[in-house]
Short mmCIF file of C-alpha atoms in Angstrom, two decimals:
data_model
loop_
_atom_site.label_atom_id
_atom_site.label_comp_id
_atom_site.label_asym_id
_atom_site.label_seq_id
_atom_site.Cartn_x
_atom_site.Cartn_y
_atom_site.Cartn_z
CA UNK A 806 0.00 0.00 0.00
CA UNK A 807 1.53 3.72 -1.07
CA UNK A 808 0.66 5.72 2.10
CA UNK A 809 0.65 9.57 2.27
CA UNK A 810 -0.76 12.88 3.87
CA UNK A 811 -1.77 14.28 0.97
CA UNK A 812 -4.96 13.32 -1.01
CA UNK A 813 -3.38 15.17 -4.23
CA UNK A 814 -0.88 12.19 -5.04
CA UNK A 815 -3.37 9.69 -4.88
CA UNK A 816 -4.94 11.89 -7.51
CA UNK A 817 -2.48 12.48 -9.68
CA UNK A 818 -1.87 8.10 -10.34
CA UNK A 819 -2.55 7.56 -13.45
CA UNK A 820 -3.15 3.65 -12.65
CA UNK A 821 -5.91 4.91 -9.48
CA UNK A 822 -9.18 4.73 -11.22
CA UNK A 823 -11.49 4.99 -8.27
CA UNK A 824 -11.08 6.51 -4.99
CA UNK A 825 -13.18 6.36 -1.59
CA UNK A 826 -13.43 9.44 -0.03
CA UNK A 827 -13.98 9.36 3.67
CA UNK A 828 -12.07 11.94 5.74
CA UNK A 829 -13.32 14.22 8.20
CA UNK A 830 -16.81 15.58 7.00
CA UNK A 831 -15.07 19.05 6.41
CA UNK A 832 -13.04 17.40 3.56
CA UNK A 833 -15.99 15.78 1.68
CA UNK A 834 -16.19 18.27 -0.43
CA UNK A 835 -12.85 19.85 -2.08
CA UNK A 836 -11.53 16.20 -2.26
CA UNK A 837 -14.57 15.12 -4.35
CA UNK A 838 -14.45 17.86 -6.55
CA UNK A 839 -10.79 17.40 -7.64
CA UNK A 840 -11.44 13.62 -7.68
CA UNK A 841 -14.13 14.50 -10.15
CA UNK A 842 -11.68 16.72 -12.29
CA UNK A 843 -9.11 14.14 -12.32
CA UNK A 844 -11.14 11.54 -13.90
CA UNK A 845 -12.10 9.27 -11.11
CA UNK A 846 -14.87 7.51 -10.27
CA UNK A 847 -15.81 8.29 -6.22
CA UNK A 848 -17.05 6.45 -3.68
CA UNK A 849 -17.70 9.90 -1.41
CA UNK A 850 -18.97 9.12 2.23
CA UNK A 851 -21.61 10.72 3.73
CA UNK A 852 -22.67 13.93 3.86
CA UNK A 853 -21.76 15.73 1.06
CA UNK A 854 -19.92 18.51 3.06
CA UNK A 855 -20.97 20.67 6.01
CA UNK A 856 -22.53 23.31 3.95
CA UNK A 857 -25.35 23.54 0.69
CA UNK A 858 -22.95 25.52 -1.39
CA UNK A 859 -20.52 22.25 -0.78
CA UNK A 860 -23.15 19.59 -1.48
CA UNK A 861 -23.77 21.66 -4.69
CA UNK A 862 -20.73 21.81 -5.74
CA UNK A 863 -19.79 17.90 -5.46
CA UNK A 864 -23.07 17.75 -7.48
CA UNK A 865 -21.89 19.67 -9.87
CA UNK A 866 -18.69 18.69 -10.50
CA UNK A 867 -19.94 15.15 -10.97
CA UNK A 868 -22.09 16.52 -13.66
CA UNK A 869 -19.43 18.02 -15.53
CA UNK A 870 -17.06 15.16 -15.49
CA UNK A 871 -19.67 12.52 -15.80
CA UNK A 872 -18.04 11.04 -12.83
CA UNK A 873 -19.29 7.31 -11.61
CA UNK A 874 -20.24 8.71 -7.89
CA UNK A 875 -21.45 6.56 -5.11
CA UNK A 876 -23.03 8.36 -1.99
CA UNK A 877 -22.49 6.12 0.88
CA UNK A 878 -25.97 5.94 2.30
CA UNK A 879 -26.10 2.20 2.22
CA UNK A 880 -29.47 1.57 3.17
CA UNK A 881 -30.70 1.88 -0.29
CA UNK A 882 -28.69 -1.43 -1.03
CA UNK A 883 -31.18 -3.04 1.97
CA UNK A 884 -33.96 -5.17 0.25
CA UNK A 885 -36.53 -3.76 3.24
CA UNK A 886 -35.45 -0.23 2.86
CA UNK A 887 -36.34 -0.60 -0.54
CA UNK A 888 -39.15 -2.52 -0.68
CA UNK A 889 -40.94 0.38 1.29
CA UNK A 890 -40.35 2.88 -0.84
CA UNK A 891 -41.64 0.91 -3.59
CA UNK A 892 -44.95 0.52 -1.71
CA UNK A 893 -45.52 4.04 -0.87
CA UNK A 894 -44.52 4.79 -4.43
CA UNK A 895 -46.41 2.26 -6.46
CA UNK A 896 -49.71 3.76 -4.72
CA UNK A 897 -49.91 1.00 -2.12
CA UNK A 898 -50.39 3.21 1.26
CA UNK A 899 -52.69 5.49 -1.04
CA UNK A 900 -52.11 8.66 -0.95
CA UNK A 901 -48.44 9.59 0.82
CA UNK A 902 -49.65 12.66 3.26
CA UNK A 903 -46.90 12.35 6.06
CA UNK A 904 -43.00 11.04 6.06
CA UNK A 905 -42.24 10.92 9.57
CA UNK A 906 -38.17 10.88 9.94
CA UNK A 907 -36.15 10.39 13.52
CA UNK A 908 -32.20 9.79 13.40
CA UNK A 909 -29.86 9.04 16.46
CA UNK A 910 -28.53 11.87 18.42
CA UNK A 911 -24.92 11.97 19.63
CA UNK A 912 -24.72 9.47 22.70
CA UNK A 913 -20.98 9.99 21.95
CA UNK A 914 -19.34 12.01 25.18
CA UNK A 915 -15.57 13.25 24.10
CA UNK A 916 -12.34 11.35 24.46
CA UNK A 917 -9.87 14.78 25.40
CA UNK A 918 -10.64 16.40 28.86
CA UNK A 919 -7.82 18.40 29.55
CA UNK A 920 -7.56 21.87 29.29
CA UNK A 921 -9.22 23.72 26.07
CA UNK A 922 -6.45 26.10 25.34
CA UNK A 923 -3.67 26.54 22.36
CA UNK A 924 -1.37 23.45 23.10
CA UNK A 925 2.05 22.38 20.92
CA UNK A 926 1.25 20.25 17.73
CA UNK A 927 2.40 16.92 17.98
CA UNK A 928 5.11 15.41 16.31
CA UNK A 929 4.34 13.80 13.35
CA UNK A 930 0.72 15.77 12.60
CA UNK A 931 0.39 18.19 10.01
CA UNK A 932 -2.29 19.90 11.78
CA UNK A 933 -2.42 22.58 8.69
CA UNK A 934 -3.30 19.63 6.27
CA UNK A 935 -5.94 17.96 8.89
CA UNK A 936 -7.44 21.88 9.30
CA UNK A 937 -7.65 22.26 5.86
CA UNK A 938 -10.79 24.61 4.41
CA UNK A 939 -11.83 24.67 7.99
CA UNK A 940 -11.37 28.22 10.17
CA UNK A 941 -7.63 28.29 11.71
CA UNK A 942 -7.81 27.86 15.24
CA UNK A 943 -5.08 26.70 17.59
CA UNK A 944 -4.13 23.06 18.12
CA UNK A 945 -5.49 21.54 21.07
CA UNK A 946 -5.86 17.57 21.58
CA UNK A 947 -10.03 17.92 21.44
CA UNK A 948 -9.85 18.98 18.28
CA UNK A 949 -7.74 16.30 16.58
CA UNK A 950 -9.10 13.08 18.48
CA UNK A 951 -12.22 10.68 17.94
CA UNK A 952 -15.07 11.30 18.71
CA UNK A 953 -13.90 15.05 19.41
CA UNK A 954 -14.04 16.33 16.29
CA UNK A 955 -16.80 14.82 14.91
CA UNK A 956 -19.34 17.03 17.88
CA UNK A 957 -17.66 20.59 16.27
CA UNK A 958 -19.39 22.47 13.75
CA UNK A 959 -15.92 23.20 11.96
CA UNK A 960 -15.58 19.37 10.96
CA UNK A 961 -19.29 18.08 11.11
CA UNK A 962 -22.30 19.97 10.75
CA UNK A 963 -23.62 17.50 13.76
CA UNK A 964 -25.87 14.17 13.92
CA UNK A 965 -28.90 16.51 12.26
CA UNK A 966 -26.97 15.98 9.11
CA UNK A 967 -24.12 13.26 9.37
CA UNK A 968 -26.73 10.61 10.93
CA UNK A 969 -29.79 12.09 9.63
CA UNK A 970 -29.05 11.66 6.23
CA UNK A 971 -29.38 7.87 6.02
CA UNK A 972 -33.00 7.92 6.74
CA UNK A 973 -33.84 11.87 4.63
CA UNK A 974 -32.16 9.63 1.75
CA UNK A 975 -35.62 7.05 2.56
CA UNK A 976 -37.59 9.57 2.93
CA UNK A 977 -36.52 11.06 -0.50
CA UNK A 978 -36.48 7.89 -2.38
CA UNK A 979 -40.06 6.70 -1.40
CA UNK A 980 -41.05 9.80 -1.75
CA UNK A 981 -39.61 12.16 -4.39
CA UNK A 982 -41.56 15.27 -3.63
CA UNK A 983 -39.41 15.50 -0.55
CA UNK A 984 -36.31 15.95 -2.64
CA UNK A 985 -37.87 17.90 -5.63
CA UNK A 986 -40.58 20.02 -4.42
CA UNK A 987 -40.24 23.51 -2.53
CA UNK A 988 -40.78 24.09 1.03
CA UNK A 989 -41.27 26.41 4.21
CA UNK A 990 -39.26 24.51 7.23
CA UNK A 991 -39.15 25.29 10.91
CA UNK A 992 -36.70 23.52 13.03
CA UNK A 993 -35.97 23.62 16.99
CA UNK A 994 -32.54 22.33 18.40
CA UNK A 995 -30.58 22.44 21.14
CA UNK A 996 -26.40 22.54 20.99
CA UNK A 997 -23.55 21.00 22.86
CA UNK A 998 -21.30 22.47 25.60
CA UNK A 999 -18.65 20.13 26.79
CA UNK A 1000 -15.28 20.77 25.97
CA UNK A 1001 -14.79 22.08 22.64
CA UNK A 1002 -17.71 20.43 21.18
CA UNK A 1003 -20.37 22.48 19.99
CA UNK A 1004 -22.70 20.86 17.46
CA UNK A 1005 -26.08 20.15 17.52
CA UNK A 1006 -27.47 17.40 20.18
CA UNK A 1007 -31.17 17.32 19.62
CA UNK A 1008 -33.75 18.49 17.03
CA UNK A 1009 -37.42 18.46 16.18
CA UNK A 1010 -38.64 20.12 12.13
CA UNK A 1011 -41.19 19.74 10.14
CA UNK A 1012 -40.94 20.21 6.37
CA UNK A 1013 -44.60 21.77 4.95
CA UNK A 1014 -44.87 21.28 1.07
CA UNK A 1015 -47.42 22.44 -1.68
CA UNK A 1016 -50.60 20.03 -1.57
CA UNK A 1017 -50.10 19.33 1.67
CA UNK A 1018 -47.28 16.61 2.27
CA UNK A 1019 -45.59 17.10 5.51
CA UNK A 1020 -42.05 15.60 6.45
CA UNK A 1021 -41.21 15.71 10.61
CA UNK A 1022 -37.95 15.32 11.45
CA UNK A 1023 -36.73 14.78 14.91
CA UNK A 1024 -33.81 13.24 16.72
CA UNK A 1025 -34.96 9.75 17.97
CA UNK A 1026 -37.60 9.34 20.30
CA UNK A 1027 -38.32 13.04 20.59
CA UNK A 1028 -40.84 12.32 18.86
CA UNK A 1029 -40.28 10.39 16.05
CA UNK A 1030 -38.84 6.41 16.29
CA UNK A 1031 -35.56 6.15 14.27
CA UNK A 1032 -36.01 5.03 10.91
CA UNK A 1033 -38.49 6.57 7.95
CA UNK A 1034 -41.94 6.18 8.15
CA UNK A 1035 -44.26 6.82 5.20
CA UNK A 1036 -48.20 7.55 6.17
CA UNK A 1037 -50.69 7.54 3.52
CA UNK A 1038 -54.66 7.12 3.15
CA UNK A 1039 -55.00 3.63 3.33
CA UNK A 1040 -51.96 2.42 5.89
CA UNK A 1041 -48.16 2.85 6.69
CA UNK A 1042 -44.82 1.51 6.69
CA UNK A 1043 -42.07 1.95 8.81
CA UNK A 1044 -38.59 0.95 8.20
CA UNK A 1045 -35.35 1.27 9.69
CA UNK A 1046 -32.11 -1.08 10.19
CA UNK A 1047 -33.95 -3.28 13.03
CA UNK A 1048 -36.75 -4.11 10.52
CA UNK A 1049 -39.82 -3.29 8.66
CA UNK A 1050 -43.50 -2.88 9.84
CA UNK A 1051 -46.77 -2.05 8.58
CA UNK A 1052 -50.11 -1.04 9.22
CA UNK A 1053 -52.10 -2.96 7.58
CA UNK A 1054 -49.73 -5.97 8.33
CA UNK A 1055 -50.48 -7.61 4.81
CA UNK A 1056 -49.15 -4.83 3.17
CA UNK A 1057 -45.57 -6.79 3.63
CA UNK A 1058 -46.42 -9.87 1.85
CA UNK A 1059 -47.79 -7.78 -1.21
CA UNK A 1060 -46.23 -9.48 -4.81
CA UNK A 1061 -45.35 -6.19 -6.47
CA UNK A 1062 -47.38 -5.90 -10.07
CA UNK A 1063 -45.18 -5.34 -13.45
CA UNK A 1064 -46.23 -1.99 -14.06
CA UNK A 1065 -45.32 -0.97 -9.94
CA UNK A 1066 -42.55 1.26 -9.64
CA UNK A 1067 -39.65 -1.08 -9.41
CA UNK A 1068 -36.50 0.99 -7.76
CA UNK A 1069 -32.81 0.36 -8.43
CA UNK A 1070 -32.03 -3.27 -7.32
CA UNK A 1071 -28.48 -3.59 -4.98
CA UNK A 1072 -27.84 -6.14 -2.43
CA UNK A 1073 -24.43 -5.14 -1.61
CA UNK A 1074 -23.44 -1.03 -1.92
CA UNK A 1075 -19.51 -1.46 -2.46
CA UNK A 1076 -20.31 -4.09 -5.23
CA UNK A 1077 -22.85 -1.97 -6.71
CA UNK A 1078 -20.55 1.17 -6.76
CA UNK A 1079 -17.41 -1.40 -8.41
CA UNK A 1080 -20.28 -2.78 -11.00
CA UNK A 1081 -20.92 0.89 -12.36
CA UNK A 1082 -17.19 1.78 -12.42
CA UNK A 1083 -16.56 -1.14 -14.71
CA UNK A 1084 -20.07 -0.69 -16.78
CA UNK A 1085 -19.94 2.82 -16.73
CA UNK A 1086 -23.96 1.86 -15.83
CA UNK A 1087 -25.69 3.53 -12.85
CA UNK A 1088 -25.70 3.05 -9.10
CA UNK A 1089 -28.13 3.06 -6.40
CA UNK A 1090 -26.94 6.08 -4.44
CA UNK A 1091 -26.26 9.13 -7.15
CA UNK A 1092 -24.95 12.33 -6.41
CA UNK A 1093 -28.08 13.62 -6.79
CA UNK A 1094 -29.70 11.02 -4.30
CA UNK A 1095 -26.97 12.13 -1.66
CA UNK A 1096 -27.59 15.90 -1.98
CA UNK A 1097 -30.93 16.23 -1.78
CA UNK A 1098 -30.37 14.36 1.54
CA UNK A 1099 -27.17 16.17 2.67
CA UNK A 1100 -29.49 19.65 1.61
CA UNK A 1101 -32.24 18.72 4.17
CA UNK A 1102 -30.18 18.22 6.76
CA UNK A 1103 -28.51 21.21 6.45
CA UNK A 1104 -31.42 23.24 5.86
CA UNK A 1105 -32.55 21.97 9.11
CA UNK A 1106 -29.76 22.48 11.60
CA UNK A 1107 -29.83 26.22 9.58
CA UNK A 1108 -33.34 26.75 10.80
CA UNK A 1109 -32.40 25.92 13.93
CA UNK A 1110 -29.87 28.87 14.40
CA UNK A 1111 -31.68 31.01 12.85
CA UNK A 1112 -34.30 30.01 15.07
CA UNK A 1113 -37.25 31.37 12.42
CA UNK A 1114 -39.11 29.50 9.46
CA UNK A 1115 -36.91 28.82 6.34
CA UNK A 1116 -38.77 29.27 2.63
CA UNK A 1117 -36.68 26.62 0.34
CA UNK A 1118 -37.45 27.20 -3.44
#
């Protein structure tokens, strides 16, 4: 293996033809886009950055470069996961009125509890290069260690967004509006104060669209179970990582009909990403897929420092 500090050689191998992308959250972004430029095909984790203006720009880098890009929201590549969206899209819940979404808060408490001030940078770390885009600020051990820096708003835009987008990337996928439609969001939240951590803990929004859809979106449990739950006219499905449910219960042994929308078909995400970079053919979790999700998570810890409703066009 050809190790370095420096994301730049990898791209400039001419025998690299894919690259994962999974550094700090603050990274996501610039990384992509010169991935994108240098011919790559990207397997970018999740979220797309810690701002819109980032997610957009991944997106549209890809575009230009017709990069093969595979968001790493793998629950798309989960039969159940997908199975419910195609019931709530194929018209089986009637019609979808309510997407109720709830995503794990931070239950991580941080590693560094010594004292917050400027300390000397360790041997060995180039602190500059691990800063990167993010604001300068002095070197202190609770910046550079895990889980540390993943509960600061310079490196992670918080749970709202780096959790939340798993089960927003459901909610878009069974239910497109979500991701393509305009939309006035409020958003409550509170922050954390320990150490140098200062994301967001816990959340509660709701997403109001023309015609009357509604998306809530809440950390888990306040109010909303974690997972993506899709509420139509004539019954429900829930689904998260522990399972699938439904209301009525016979609505999971339903034989989907040929002309039933029939979604992208993965059973394994890594495979599905490797399949498309040999094909050139497309993958289950597009660029597109992974910024509408990043965007509503972002939108939503926005709302909540602004602390007024948000009008998304």
């Amino acid at each position: 293996c050809f190790e370095t500090g420096d994301f730049r050689k990898i791209l400039a191998r001419d025998d690299i033809d894919a690259v994962v992308i999974a550094p700090q959250d603050h990274w996501h972004a610039l990384i992509a886009v010169a991935a994108a430029k240098a011919g790559k095909a990207i397997y970018c984790e999740k979220p797309l950055g810690v701002s819109v203006t980032e997610s957009q720009a991944i997106r549209n880098a890809v575009a230009r470069y017709r990069s093969v890009f595979q968001t790493g929201t793998q629950q798309r590549s989960s039969r159940n996961f997908r199975f419910a969206c195609e019931l709530a899209r194929s018209g089986y819940l009637g019609k979808v009125h309510t997407v109720a979404v709830g995503a794990p808060g931070p239950s991580y408490r941080p590693k560094y509890s010594g004292p917050a001030g400027p300390q000397p940078v360790p041997a060995g770390l180039d602190y500059d290069m691990f800063l990167g885009p993010a604001v300068k600020k002095p070197y202190n051990p609770g910046r550079h260690a895990w889980p540390d820096w993943y509960l600061i708003w310079d490196y992670c835009a918080g749970f709202i967004v780096n959790w939340g987008v798993h089960h927003l990337d459901i909610a878009c996928w069974g239910c497109p509006e979500i991701a393509t439609k305009p939309f006035e969001l409020t958003c409550k939240g509170d922050y954390r104060h320990e150490g140098l951590t200062d994301n967001i803990s816990g959340w509660q929004g709701q997403f109001v669209y023309p015609g009357g859809l509604k998306m809530t979106f809440s950390d888990s449990g306040h109010p909303n179970a974690q997972g993506c739950k899709f509420v139509g006219d004539k019954g429900w499905v829930h689904v998260n990582r522990r399972g699938i449910r439904a209301e009525p219960a016979s609505l999971l042994k339903v034989a989907l009909r040929p002309e039933d929308v029939r979604l992208h078909e993965s059973n394994n995400h890594q495979g599905d990403f490797l399949k498309a970079v040999r094909t050139g053919g497309k993958v289950v979790s597009p660029v597109e897929a992974g910024h509408a999700a990043s965007r509503l998570g972002l939108l939503g810890e926005i709302a909540c420092r602004l602390k007024r409703k948000l009008t998304w066009d």
